[in-house]
Amino acid sequence: NGIYDVVSVAPGPISNTHFFAGTWNSGVVEFLDNSMINHYTDSATALRVAIDDNGNETEYIRVGGLDYDVHGNMWMTNSSTNKPLIKYSGEEWNSFDLQTGGSMSGKILCTNNNQYWIQLRKNGLVVAREVSLVNSLGVAYTEIESVAIKENDGLESNTVNCFAEDNEGSVWVGTSLGLSVCYLPNNIFNSSAYRAEPILVNTEDGYVEKLFENTEILDIHVDGGNRKWVATKSNGVFLISDDGSETIHHFTKENSPLLDNTISQICILEDSGEVFFLTGSGVCSYRSNATKSKNTFEDVIVFPNPVKRGYAGEIAITGLSDNTNVKVTDISGNLVFETRSVGGTATWNGRKFNGEKVATGVYLFLCTNVDFT
């Protein structure tokens, strides 16, 4: 139908076959059960055509990013327009101005504290939030206030490729020259001196350097244990600890079945922990030991169960809450191993504390969450 250049996708609220697609030239398309049911353009919506460098209207309706907020509203970027931030509630459209400095707007992230993080082309990013006000007649209305964050504010580069909110509310930003972390993002609107920060790590030769310094980061994804998967342009993929102080895995095509060292996107199936990598040579996946944390122990599963003779892999227990203490005992109650879950999963290699394999028999997993409930 002449609709092309799809650059972003967001799931819809109806079912798992309902979704919206943002295009760089043709507005937003809505699908249900593999059929296109709506095409949103500048007619009867807040979307507008892009304005070129000479101030003239073009024929293109550029939507660079889509995401849902915690209230179920869909937010999108409408690049190269006077009001590049749009809110769609399913019934009503609203558009807002931003401090974009004339830059094209792309990806958008709606965080749990009701902020909207927006990627700008080669000009850093902008953080926005809604503010409720009352006019002189006592009528309530909503405005958007926004703050730009650039290299001068601590970003490693003004070319922002990706961002992700972790389980503690910090936003991790991947740029063309490395990694920056925005801790306590509520303070962005409360302090004129707010800065993004690098993560500093000790090298083997005793020096201190920035984590991922001068490394182009293309995607960041947070797993169930609040650890970060970091995709790079030419150096494979990293799994780092929740605070970034430790590198847990570094996969390349040379040391693993990873298909290519250019990883453009990461996706995690939260219930199974499987991590998918979109590479320059195709898609591959890795079964991680972290799953989404659960609030109760109603669906705990141990697998493989039973463990067959000769099995040498990990034994996993899933359906836990994050940082659950797991004690493994024999049927007589003797403690043979102890560990903690990462997200909703804990693993055991079938060995005792001293590394010896346990004897054939029945073993119990005694699980206690962090608040003993």
mmCIF file of C-alpha atoms in Angstrom:
data_model
loop_
_atom_site.group_PDB
_atom_site.id
_atom_site.type_symbol
_atom_site.label_atom_id
_atom_site.label_comp_id
_atom_site.label_asym_id
_atom_site.label_seq_id
_atom_site.Cartn_x
_atom_site.Cartn_y
_atom_site.Cartn_z
ATOM 1 C CA ASN A 1 0.000 0.000 0.000
ATOM 2 C CA GLY A 2 2.971 2.331 -0.434
ATOM 3 C CA ILE A 3 3.817 2.166 3.277
ATOM 4 C CA TYR A 4 7.471 1.454 3.943
ATOM 5 C CA ASP A 5 10.469 2.095 6.248
ATOM 6 C CA VAL A 6 9.066 0.593 9.448
ATOM 7 C CA VAL A 7 11.512 1.609 12.222
ATOM 8 C CA SER A 8 9.646 0.870 15.467
ATOM 9 C CA VAL A 9 7.021 -1.516 16.805
ATOM 10 C CA ALA A 10 4.927 -1.513 19.996
ATOM 11 C CA PRO A 11 2.532 -4.223 21.224
ATOM 12 C CA GLY A 12 -1.138 -3.322 21.459
ATOM 13 C CA PRO A 13 -3.484 -3.856 24.423
ATOM 14 C CA ILE A 14 -5.993 -6.183 22.754
ATOM 15 C CA SER A 15 -4.027 -9.429 22.300
ATOM 16 C CA ASN A 16 -0.594 -10.772 21.420
ATOM 17 C CA THR A 17 -1.491 -10.398 17.734
ATOM 18 C CA HIS A 18 -2.254 -6.675 18.131
ATOM 19 C CA PHE A 19 0.530 -4.185 17.482
ATOM 20 C CA PHE A 20 1.444 -0.761 16.104
ATOM 21 C CA ALA A 21 4.262 -0.009 13.664
ATOM 22 C CA GLY A 22 5.884 3.402 13.307
ATOM 23 C CA THR A 23 7.294 4.254 9.885
ATOM 24 C CA TRP A 24 9.842 6.873 8.875
ATOM 25 C CA ASN A 25 7.734 8.136 5.992
ATOM 26 C CA SER A 26 4.111 7.039 6.328
ATOM 27 C CA GLY A 27 2.896 7.552 9.900
ATOM 28 C CA VAL A 28 1.641 4.709 12.106
ATOM 29 C CA VAL A 29 0.044 1.433 11.056
ATOM 30 C CA GLU A 30 -2.099 -0.734 13.358
ATOM 31 C CA PHE A 31 -2.334 -4.502 12.911
ATOM 32 C CA LEU A 32 -4.622 -7.154 14.390
ATOM 33 C CA ASP A 33 -4.459 -10.881 13.552
ATOM 34 C CA ASN A 34 -2.015 -10.239 10.682
ATOM 35 C CA SER A 35 -4.337 -7.684 9.069
ATOM 36 C CA MET A 36 -3.824 -3.924 8.817
ATOM 37 C CA ILE A 37 -6.825 -2.349 10.540
ATOM 38 C CA ASN A 38 -5.763 1.327 10.724
ATOM 39 C CA HIS A 39 -3.339 3.692 9.046
ATOM 40 C CA TYR A 40 -2.754 6.884 11.061
ATOM 41 C CA THR A 41 -1.517 9.906 9.107
ATOM 42 C CA ASP A 42 -1.916 13.679 9.550
ATOM 43 C CA SER A 43 -5.663 13.335 9.052
ATOM 44 C CA ALA A 44 -7.739 13.322 12.280
ATOM 45 C CA THR A 45 -4.647 12.751 14.448
ATOM 46 C CA ALA A 46 -1.908 14.883 16.028
ATOM 47 C CA LEU A 47 0.656 13.563 13.527
ATOM 48 C CA ARG A 48 2.158 16.125 11.184
ATOM 49 C CA VAL A 49 4.343 16.035 8.080
ATOM 50 C CA ALA A 50 8.052 16.707 8.462
ATOM 51 C CA ILE A 51 9.469 20.171 7.784
ATOM 52 C CA ASP A 52 12.672 20.356 5.740
ATOM 53 C CA ASP A 53 15.740 22.517 6.410
ATOM 54 C CA ASN A 54 14.205 25.380 4.430
ATOM 55 C CA GLY A 55 11.042 25.414 6.515
ATOM 56 C CA ASN A 56 8.884 23.783 3.860
ATOM 57 C CA GLU A 57 6.445 20.961 4.510
ATOM 58 C CA THR A 58 7.328 17.599 3.018
ATOM 59 C CA GLU A 59 5.106 14.602 2.244
ATOM 60 C CA TYR A 60 6.696 12.449 4.968
ATOM 61 C CA ILE A 61 5.168 11.619 8.369
ATOM 62 C CA ARG A 62 8.131 10.380 10.401
ATOM 63 C CA VAL A 63 7.497 8.323 13.522
ATOM 64 C CA GLY A 64 10.848 7.243 14.969
ATOM 65 C CA GLY A 65 9.727 5.550 18.180
ATOM 66 C CA LEU A 66 6.718 4.065 20.005
ATOM 67 C CA ASP A 67 6.307 3.053 23.650
ATOM 68 C CA TYR A 68 3.628 2.690 26.325
ATOM 69 C CA ASP A 69 3.608 4.455 29.686
ATOM 70 C CA VAL A 70 2.519 2.843 32.962
ATOM 71 C CA HIS A 71 -1.049 4.109 32.422
ATOM 72 C CA GLY A 72 -1.478 2.418 29.036
ATOM 73 C CA ASN A 73 -1.034 5.520 26.872
ATOM 74 C CA MET A 74 1.078 5.178 23.742
ATOM 75 C CA TRP A 75 3.733 7.839 23.190
ATOM 76 C CA MET A 76 5.512 8.416 19.907
ATOM 77 C CA THR A 77 8.027 10.749 18.307
ATOM 78 C CA ASN A 78 6.938 12.717 15.247
ATOM 79 C CA SER A 79 10.297 13.819 13.887
ATOM 80 C CA SER A 80 11.054 17.178 12.240
ATOM 81 C CA THR A 81 7.808 18.842 13.330
ATOM 82 C CA ASN A 82 7.016 21.735 15.657
ATOM 83 C CA LYS A 83 5.534 19.332 18.218
ATOM 84 C CA PRO A 84 7.575 16.128 18.005
ATOM 85 C CA LEU A 85 6.133 14.330 21.064
ATOM 86 C CA ILE A 86 2.684 12.740 20.704
ATOM 87 C CA LYS A 87 0.414 10.991 23.205
ATOM 88 C CA TYR A 88 -2.322 8.632 22.024
ATOM 89 C CA SER A 89 -4.731 7.261 24.654
ATOM 90 C CA GLY A 90 -6.679 5.111 22.202
ATOM 91 C CA GLU A 91 -9.325 7.794 21.921
ATOM 92 C CA GLU A 92 -7.559 11.163 22.064
ATOM 93 C CA TRP A 93 -4.429 12.552 20.393
ATOM 94 C CA ASN A 94 -2.217 15.270 21.910
ATOM 95 C CA SER A 95 1.060 16.768 20.702
ATOM 96 C CA PHE A 96 3.753 18.633 22.641
ATOM 97 C CA ASP A 97 6.805 20.775 21.995
ATOM 98 C CA LEU A 98 10.278 19.668 23.124
ATOM 99 C CA GLN A 99 13.815 21.023 23.463
ATOM 100 C CA THR A 100 15.114 19.147 20.424
ATOM 101 C CA GLY A 101 17.238 21.960 19.027
ATOM 102 C CA GLY A 102 15.874 21.182 15.573
ATOM 103 C CA SER A 103 17.276 17.638 15.645
ATOM 104 C CA MET A 104 15.434 14.633 14.298
ATOM 105 C CA SER A 105 13.820 12.572 17.062
ATOM 106 C CA GLY A 106 13.914 8.787 17.117
ATOM 107 C CA LYS A 107 13.499 6.118 19.789
ATOM 108 C CA ILE A 108 11.398 6.801 22.896
ATOM 109 C CA LEU A 109 11.446 5.104 26.312
ATOM 110 C CA CYS A 110 8.604 5.532 28.822
ATOM 111 C CA THR A 111 10.049 4.907 32.275
ATOM 112 C CA ASN A 112 8.265 3.799 35.439
ATOM 113 C CA ASN A 113 8.552 7.276 36.979
ATOM 114 C CA ASN A 114 6.494 8.786 34.126
ATOM 115 C CA GLN A 115 9.385 10.263 32.195
ATOM 116 C CA TYR A 116 9.828 10.068 28.425
ATOM 117 C CA TRP A 117 13.380 9.612 27.122
ATOM 118 C CA ILE A 118 13.850 10.560 23.486
ATOM 119 C CA GLN A 119 16.798 9.945 21.189
ATOM 120 C CA LEU A 120 17.942 12.900 19.081
ATOM 121 C CA ARG A 121 20.047 12.539 15.969
ATOM 122 C CA LYS A 122 23.637 13.518 16.873
ATOM 123 C CA ASN A 123 22.370 15.867 19.579
ATOM 124 C CA GLY A 124 22.159 13.746 22.713
ATOM 125 C CA LEU A 125 18.766 13.057 24.168
ATOM 126 C CA VAL A 126 15.883 14.866 25.801
ATOM 127 C CA VAL A 127 13.922 13.840 28.901
ATOM 128 C CA ALA A 128 10.315 15.001 29.216
ATOM 129 C CA ARG A 129 7.470 14.707 31.704
ATOM 130 C CA GLU A 130 3.872 15.864 31.966
ATOM 131 C CA VAL A 131 3.015 18.716 34.339
ATOM 132 C CA SER A 132 -0.548 19.438 35.449
ATOM 133 C CA LEU A 133 -1.381 23.139 35.653
ATOM 134 C CA VAL A 134 -4.451 25.329 36.256
ATOM 135 C CA ASN A 135 -5.115 28.503 34.273
ATOM 136 C CA SER A 136 -6.557 31.767 35.565
ATOM 137 C CA LEU A 137 -10.098 30.495 34.997
ATOM 138 C CA GLY A 138 -9.485 27.454 37.165
ATOM 139 C CA VAL A 139 -9.351 25.056 34.222
ATOM 140 C CA ALA A 140 -6.806 22.257 34.509
ATOM 141 C CA TYR A 141 -4.502 21.505 31.575
ATOM 142 C CA THR A 142 -1.330 19.560 30.877
ATOM 143 C CA GLU A 143 2.002 20.775 29.589
ATOM 144 C CA ILE A 144 5.311 19.058 28.909
ATOM 145 C CA GLU A 145 8.566 20.197 30.460
ATOM 146 C CA SER A 146 11.779 18.816 29.039
ATOM 147 C CA VAL A 147 15.513 18.820 29.708
ATOM 148 C CA ALA A 148 18.256 18.082 27.193
ATOM 149 C CA ILE A 149 21.221 15.870 28.148
ATOM 150 C CA LYS A 150 24.349 16.074 25.984
ATOM 151 C CA GLU A 151 28.100 15.572 26.111
ATOM 152 C CA ASN A 152 28.424 18.629 28.342
ATOM 153 C CA ASP A 153 26.096 16.878 30.801
ATOM 154 C CA GLY A 154 28.167 13.704 31.037
ATOM 155 C CA LEU A 155 27.090 11.709 27.976
ATOM 156 C CA GLU A 156 30.005 9.893 26.366
ATOM 157 C CA SER A 157 28.814 11.102 22.965
ATOM 158 C CA ASN A 158 26.006 13.137 21.445
ATOM 159 C CA THR A 159 25.273 10.170 19.171
ATOM 160 C CA VAL A 160 22.877 8.149 21.326
ATOM 161 C CA ASN A 161 22.033 4.701 19.963
ATOM 162 C CA CYS A 162 19.964 3.165 22.751
ATOM 163 C CA PHE A 163 18.777 3.401 26.348
ATOM 164 C CA ALA A 164 17.210 1.073 28.897
ATOM 165 C CA GLU A 165 15.700 1.475 32.372
ATOM 166 C CA ASP A 166 16.946 -1.001 34.961
ATOM 167 C CA ASN A 167 15.058 -2.480 37.911
ATOM 168 C CA GLU A 168 16.213 0.322 40.220
ATOM 169 C CA GLY A 169 15.030 3.130 37.934
ATOM 170 C CA SER A 170 18.438 4.135 36.532
ATOM 171 C CA VAL A 171 18.648 4.686 32.776
ATOM 172 C CA TRP A 172 21.625 3.192 30.921
ATOM 173 C CA VAL A 173 22.535 5.049 27.727
ATOM 174 C CA GLY A 174 24.585 3.512 24.904
ATOM 175 C CA THR A 175 26.406 5.941 22.616
ATOM 176 C CA SER A 176 28.872 5.829 19.732
ATOM 177 C CA LEU A 177 31.752 6.279 22.186
ATOM 178 C CA GLY A 178 30.674 4.286 25.219
ATOM 179 C CA LEU A 179 28.289 3.955 28.126
ATOM 180 C CA SER A 180 26.694 6.529 30.418
ATOM 181 C CA VAL A 181 24.332 5.899 33.335
ATOM 182 C CA CYS A 182 21.700 8.341 34.583
ATOM 183 C CA TYR A 183 21.203 7.545 38.266
ATOM 184 C CA LEU A 184 18.237 8.983 40.216
ATOM 185 C CA PRO A 185 16.565 10.394 37.086
ATOM 186 C CA ASN A 186 13.926 12.217 39.146
ATOM 187 C CA ASN A 187 16.683 14.695 39.957
ATOM 188 C CA ILE A 188 16.956 15.731 36.301
ATOM 189 C CA PHE A 189 14.161 18.256 36.808
ATOM 190 C CA ASN A 190 15.296 19.274 40.289
ATOM 191 C CA SER A 191 18.908 20.180 39.610
ATOM 192 C CA SER A 192 20.518 22.332 36.947
ATOM 193 C CA ALA A 193 23.788 20.469 37.583
ATOM 194 C CA TYR A 194 22.490 16.969 36.825
ATOM 195 C CA ARG A 195 25.046 14.774 35.029
ATOM 196 C CA ALA A 196 25.164 11.355 33.454
ATOM 197 C CA GLU A 197 28.023 9.237 34.769
ATOM 198 C CA PRO A 198 30.422 6.631 33.371
ATOM 199 C CA ILE A 199 31.143 3.359 35.156
ATOM 200 C CA LEU A 200 34.754 3.124 36.297
ATOM 201 C CA VAL A 201 36.467 -0.266 36.522
ATOM 202 C CA ASN A 202 39.905 -1.409 37.611
ATOM 203 C CA THR A 203 42.100 -2.924 34.911
ATOM 204 C CA GLU A 204 44.410 -5.895 35.410
ATOM 205 C CA ASP A 205 47.451 -3.597 35.431
ATOM 206 C CA GLY A 206 46.031 -1.475 38.247
ATOM 207 C CA TYR A 207 44.648 1.452 36.263
ATOM 208 C CA VAL A 208 41.113 2.822 36.366
ATOM 209 C CA GLU A 209 39.245 3.287 33.100
ATOM 210 C CA LYS A 210 35.719 3.805 31.843
ATOM 211 C CA LEU A 211 33.696 0.703 31.091
ATOM 212 C CA PHE A 212 33.195 0.406 27.286
ATOM 213 C CA GLU A 213 35.318 3.497 26.656
ATOM 214 C CA ASN A 214 35.396 4.332 22.913
ATOM 215 C CA THR A 215 33.138 1.338 22.186
ATOM 216 C CA GLU A 216 30.056 1.889 20.026
ATOM 217 C CA ILE A 217 27.047 0.423 21.846
ATOM 218 C CA LEU A 218 24.035 -0.445 19.707
ATOM 219 C CA ASP A 219 21.623 -1.911 22.269
ATOM 220 C CA ILE A 220 21.209 -2.501 26.013
ATOM 221 C CA HIS A 221 18.758 -4.911 27.620
ATOM 222 C CA VAL A 222 18.155 -5.581 31.326
ATOM 223 C CA ASP A 223 17.543 -9.193 32.409
ATOM 224 C CA GLY A 224 15.510 -10.535 35.334
ATOM 225 C CA GLY A 225 18.481 -10.225 37.694
ATOM 226 C CA ASN A 226 19.008 -6.527 36.809
ATOM 227 C CA ARG A 227 22.132 -7.476 34.881
ATOM 228 C CA LYS A 228 22.807 -5.702 31.600
ATOM 229 C CA TRP A 229 23.313 -7.265 28.183
ATOM 230 C CA VAL A 230 25.295 -4.828 26.036
ATOM 231 C CA ALA A 231 25.461 -5.164 22.242
ATOM 232 C CA THR A 232 28.395 -3.581 20.419
ATOM 233 C CA LYS A 233 29.087 -2.669 16.828
ATOM 234 C CA SER A 234 32.254 -4.742 16.415
ATOM 235 C CA ASN A 235 33.130 -6.437 19.717
ATOM 236 C CA GLY A 236 30.343 -8.942 20.259
ATOM 237 C CA VAL A 237 28.017 -8.890 23.258
ATOM 238 C CA PHE A 238 28.681 -8.475 26.975
ATOM 239 C CA LEU A 239 26.756 -9.477 30.077
ATOM 240 C CA ILE A 240 27.720 -7.265 33.011
ATOM 241 C CA SER A 241 26.619 -7.321 36.656
ATOM 242 C CA ASP A 242 23.788 -5.149 37.938
ATOM 243 C CA ASP A 243 26.155 -2.284 38.847
ATOM 244 C CA GLY A 244 28.508 -2.812 35.892
ATOM 245 C CA SER A 245 31.509 -3.632 38.071
ATOM 246 C CA GLU A 246 31.905 -7.191 36.761
ATOM 247 C CA THR A 247 31.883 -8.707 33.276
ATOM 248 C CA ILE A 248 30.058 -12.037 33.578
ATOM 249 C CA HIS A 249 30.224 -13.042 29.905
ATOM 250 C CA HIS A 250 31.813 -11.650 26.757
ATOM 251 C CA PHE A 251 30.670 -13.547 23.681
ATOM 252 C CA THR A 252 32.289 -13.106 20.268
ATOM 253 C CA LYS A 253 32.148 -15.195 17.113
ATOM 254 C CA GLU A 254 35.687 -16.345 17.941
ATOM 255 C CA ASN A 255 34.952 -17.740 21.430
ATOM 256 C CA SER A 256 31.313 -18.818 21.122
ATOM 257 C CA PRO A 257 28.579 -19.822 18.621
ATOM 258 C CA LEU A 258 27.704 -16.115 18.198
ATOM 259 C CA LEU A 259 27.192 -15.588 14.469
ATOM 260 C CA ASP A 260 28.779 -12.155 14.132
ATOM 261 C CA ASN A 261 30.529 -9.532 16.263
ATOM 262 C CA THR A 262 28.070 -6.830 15.184
ATOM 263 C CA ILE A 263 24.987 -7.063 17.415
ATOM 264 C CA SER A 264 22.301 -4.551 16.517
ATOM 265 C CA GLN A 265 19.543 -5.669 18.883
ATOM 266 C CA ILE A 266 18.899 -7.847 21.940
ATOM 267 C CA CYS A 267 15.612 -9.349 23.129
ATOM 268 C CA ILE A 268 14.953 -11.513 26.198
ATOM 269 C CA LEU A 269 12.105 -13.953 26.826
ATOM 270 C CA GLU A 270 11.577 -13.085 30.481
ATOM 271 C CA ASP A 271 9.913 -16.331 31.568
ATOM 272 C CA SER A 272 12.612 -18.620 30.139
ATOM 273 C CA GLY A 273 15.652 -16.336 30.259
ATOM 274 C CA GLU A 274 16.521 -17.013 26.615
ATOM 275 C CA VAL A 275 18.416 -14.073 25.096
ATOM 276 C CA PHE A 276 18.164 -13.427 21.348
ATOM 277 C CA PHE A 277 20.836 -11.543 19.397
ATOM 278 C CA LEU A 278 20.218 -9.906 16.035
ATOM 279 C CA THR A 279 23.599 -9.992 14.298
ATOM 280 C CA GLY A 280 24.999 -9.008 10.937
ATOM 281 C CA SER A 281 24.795 -12.681 9.932
ATOM 282 C CA GLY A 282 21.421 -13.705 11.350
ATOM 283 C CA VAL A 283 19.684 -14.410 14.648
ATOM 284 C CA CYS A 284 21.007 -16.638 17.428
ATOM 285 C CA SER A 285 20.155 -17.144 21.088
ATOM 286 C CA TYR A 286 21.674 -18.063 24.434
ATOM 287 C CA ARG A 287 19.913 -19.716 27.358
ATOM 288 C CA SER A 288 20.702 -17.439 30.288
ATOM 289 C CA ASN A 289 20.365 -18.299 33.973
ATOM 290 C CA ALA A 290 18.232 -15.241 34.785
ATOM 291 C CA THR A 291 14.448 -14.998 34.429
ATOM 292 C CA LYS A 292 11.811 -12.512 35.481
ATOM 293 C CA SER A 293 11.404 -12.287 39.232
ATOM 294 C CA LYS A 294 8.137 -13.620 40.663
ATOM 295 C CA ASN A 295 6.258 -12.244 43.671
ATOM 296 C CA THR A 296 5.202 -15.653 44.970
ATOM 297 C CA PHE A 297 6.437 -19.264 44.797
ATOM 298 C CA GLU A 298 3.273 -20.608 43.170
ATOM 299 C CA ASP A 299 4.880 -21.862 39.938
ATOM 300 C CA VAL A 300 8.299 -23.121 41.002
ATOM 301 C CA ILE A 301 9.807 -25.675 38.612
ATOM 302 C CA VAL A 302 13.031 -27.691 38.879
ATOM 303 C CA PHE A 303 14.510 -29.016 35.637
ATOM 304 C CA PRO A 304 15.760 -31.413 34.513
ATOM 305 C CA ASN A 305 13.780 -33.532 36.945
ATOM 306 C CA PRO A 306 14.667 -36.280 37.376
ATOM 307 C CA VAL A 307 18.345 -35.761 36.594
ATOM 308 C CA LYS A 308 19.486 -38.672 34.458
ATOM 309 C CA ARG A 309 22.741 -40.519 35.021
ATOM 310 C CA GLY A 310 25.634 -38.868 33.168
ATOM 311 C CA TYR A 311 24.018 -35.417 32.991
ATOM 312 C CA ALA A 312 26.718 -32.741 33.323
ATOM 313 C CA GLY A 313 24.802 -29.490 32.864
ATOM 314 C CA GLU A 314 23.165 -27.053 35.264
ATOM 315 C CA ILE A 315 20.056 -27.906 37.283
ATOM 316 C CA ALA A 316 17.735 -24.898 37.334
ATOM 317 C CA ILE A 317 14.970 -23.888 39.713
ATOM 318 C CA THR A 318 12.693 -21.192 38.302
ATOM 319 C CA GLY A 319 9.656 -19.246 39.480
ATOM 320 C CA LEU A 320 11.502 -17.558 42.375
ATOM 321 C CA SER A 321 11.750 -13.932 43.396
ATOM 322 C CA ASP A 322 15.002 -12.051 42.852
ATOM 323 C CA ASN A 323 17.843 -12.828 45.267
ATOM 324 C CA THR A 324 16.054 -15.832 46.795
ATOM 325 C CA ASN A 325 18.276 -17.866 49.126
ATOM 326 C CA VAL A 326 18.320 -21.502 47.949
ATOM 327 C CA LYS A 327 19.658 -24.271 50.180
ATOM 328 C CA VAL A 328 20.096 -27.738 48.635
ATOM 329 C CA THR A 329 19.914 -30.638 51.107
ATOM 330 C CA ASP A 330 19.739 -34.395 50.884
ATOM 331 C CA ILE A 331 16.682 -36.267 52.138
ATOM 332 C CA SER A 332 18.167 -36.335 55.664
ATOM 333 C CA GLY A 333 18.504 -32.559 55.750
ATOM 334 C CA ASN A 334 22.283 -32.365 55.287
ATOM 335 C CA LEU A 335 23.270 -29.140 53.482
ATOM 336 C CA VAL A 336 25.230 -29.863 50.294
ATOM 337 C CA PHE A 337 25.034 -26.518 48.456
ATOM 338 C CA GLU A 338 23.747 -22.969 48.840
ATOM 339 C CA THR A 339 23.209 -20.191 46.301
ATOM 340 C CA ARG A 340 21.014 -17.194 45.444
ATOM 341 C CA SER A 341 18.728 -16.664 42.481
ATOM 342 C CA VAL A 342 19.417 -14.198 39.685
ATOM 343 C CA GLY A 343 16.004 -12.737 38.962
ATOM 344 C CA GLY A 344 13.616 -15.687 39.135
ATOM 345 C CA THR A 345 16.129 -18.485 38.552
ATOM 346 C CA ALA A 346 18.814 -20.235 40.598
ATOM 347 C CA THR A 347 21.153 -22.890 39.220
ATOM 348 C CA TRP A 348 23.107 -25.794 40.730
ATOM 349 C CA ASN A 349 25.763 -27.901 39.023
ATOM 350 C CA GLY A 350 24.940 -31.018 41.045
ATOM 351 C CA ARG A 351 28.082 -30.783 43.144
ATOM 352 C CA LYS A 352 28.888 -30.204 46.809
ATOM 353 C CA PHE A 353 30.691 -27.173 48.187
ATOM 354 C CA ASN A 354 34.016 -28.987 47.659
ATOM 355 C CA GLY A 355 33.281 -29.707 44.003
ATOM 356 C CA GLU A 356 32.482 -33.400 44.348
ATOM 357 C CA LYS A 357 29.400 -34.751 42.597
ATOM 358 C CA VAL A 358 26.602 -35.611 44.995
ATOM 359 C CA ALA A 359 25.467 -39.190 45.393
ATOM 360 C CA THR A 360 22.419 -40.582 43.619
ATOM 361 C CA GLY A 361 19.262 -39.788 45.563
ATOM 362 C CA VAL A 362 16.545 -37.256 46.327
ATOM 363 C CA TYR A 363 17.481 -33.624 46.983
ATOM 364 C CA LEU A 364 15.390 -30.799 48.401
ATOM 365 C CA PHE A 365 15.493 -27.122 47.489
ATOM 366 C CA LEU A 366 14.672 -24.898 50.473
ATOM 367 C CA CYS A 367 13.862 -21.413 49.146
ATOM 368 C CA THR A 368 13.530 -18.216 51.183
ATOM 369 C CA ASN A 369 12.934 -14.796 49.671
ATOM 370 C CA VAL A 370 14.647 -11.646 50.941
ATOM 371 C CA ASP A 371 11.810 -10.536 53.245
ATOM 372 C CA PHE A 372 11.038 -14.042 54.577
ATOM 373 C CA THR A 373 7.412 -13.946 53.458
#
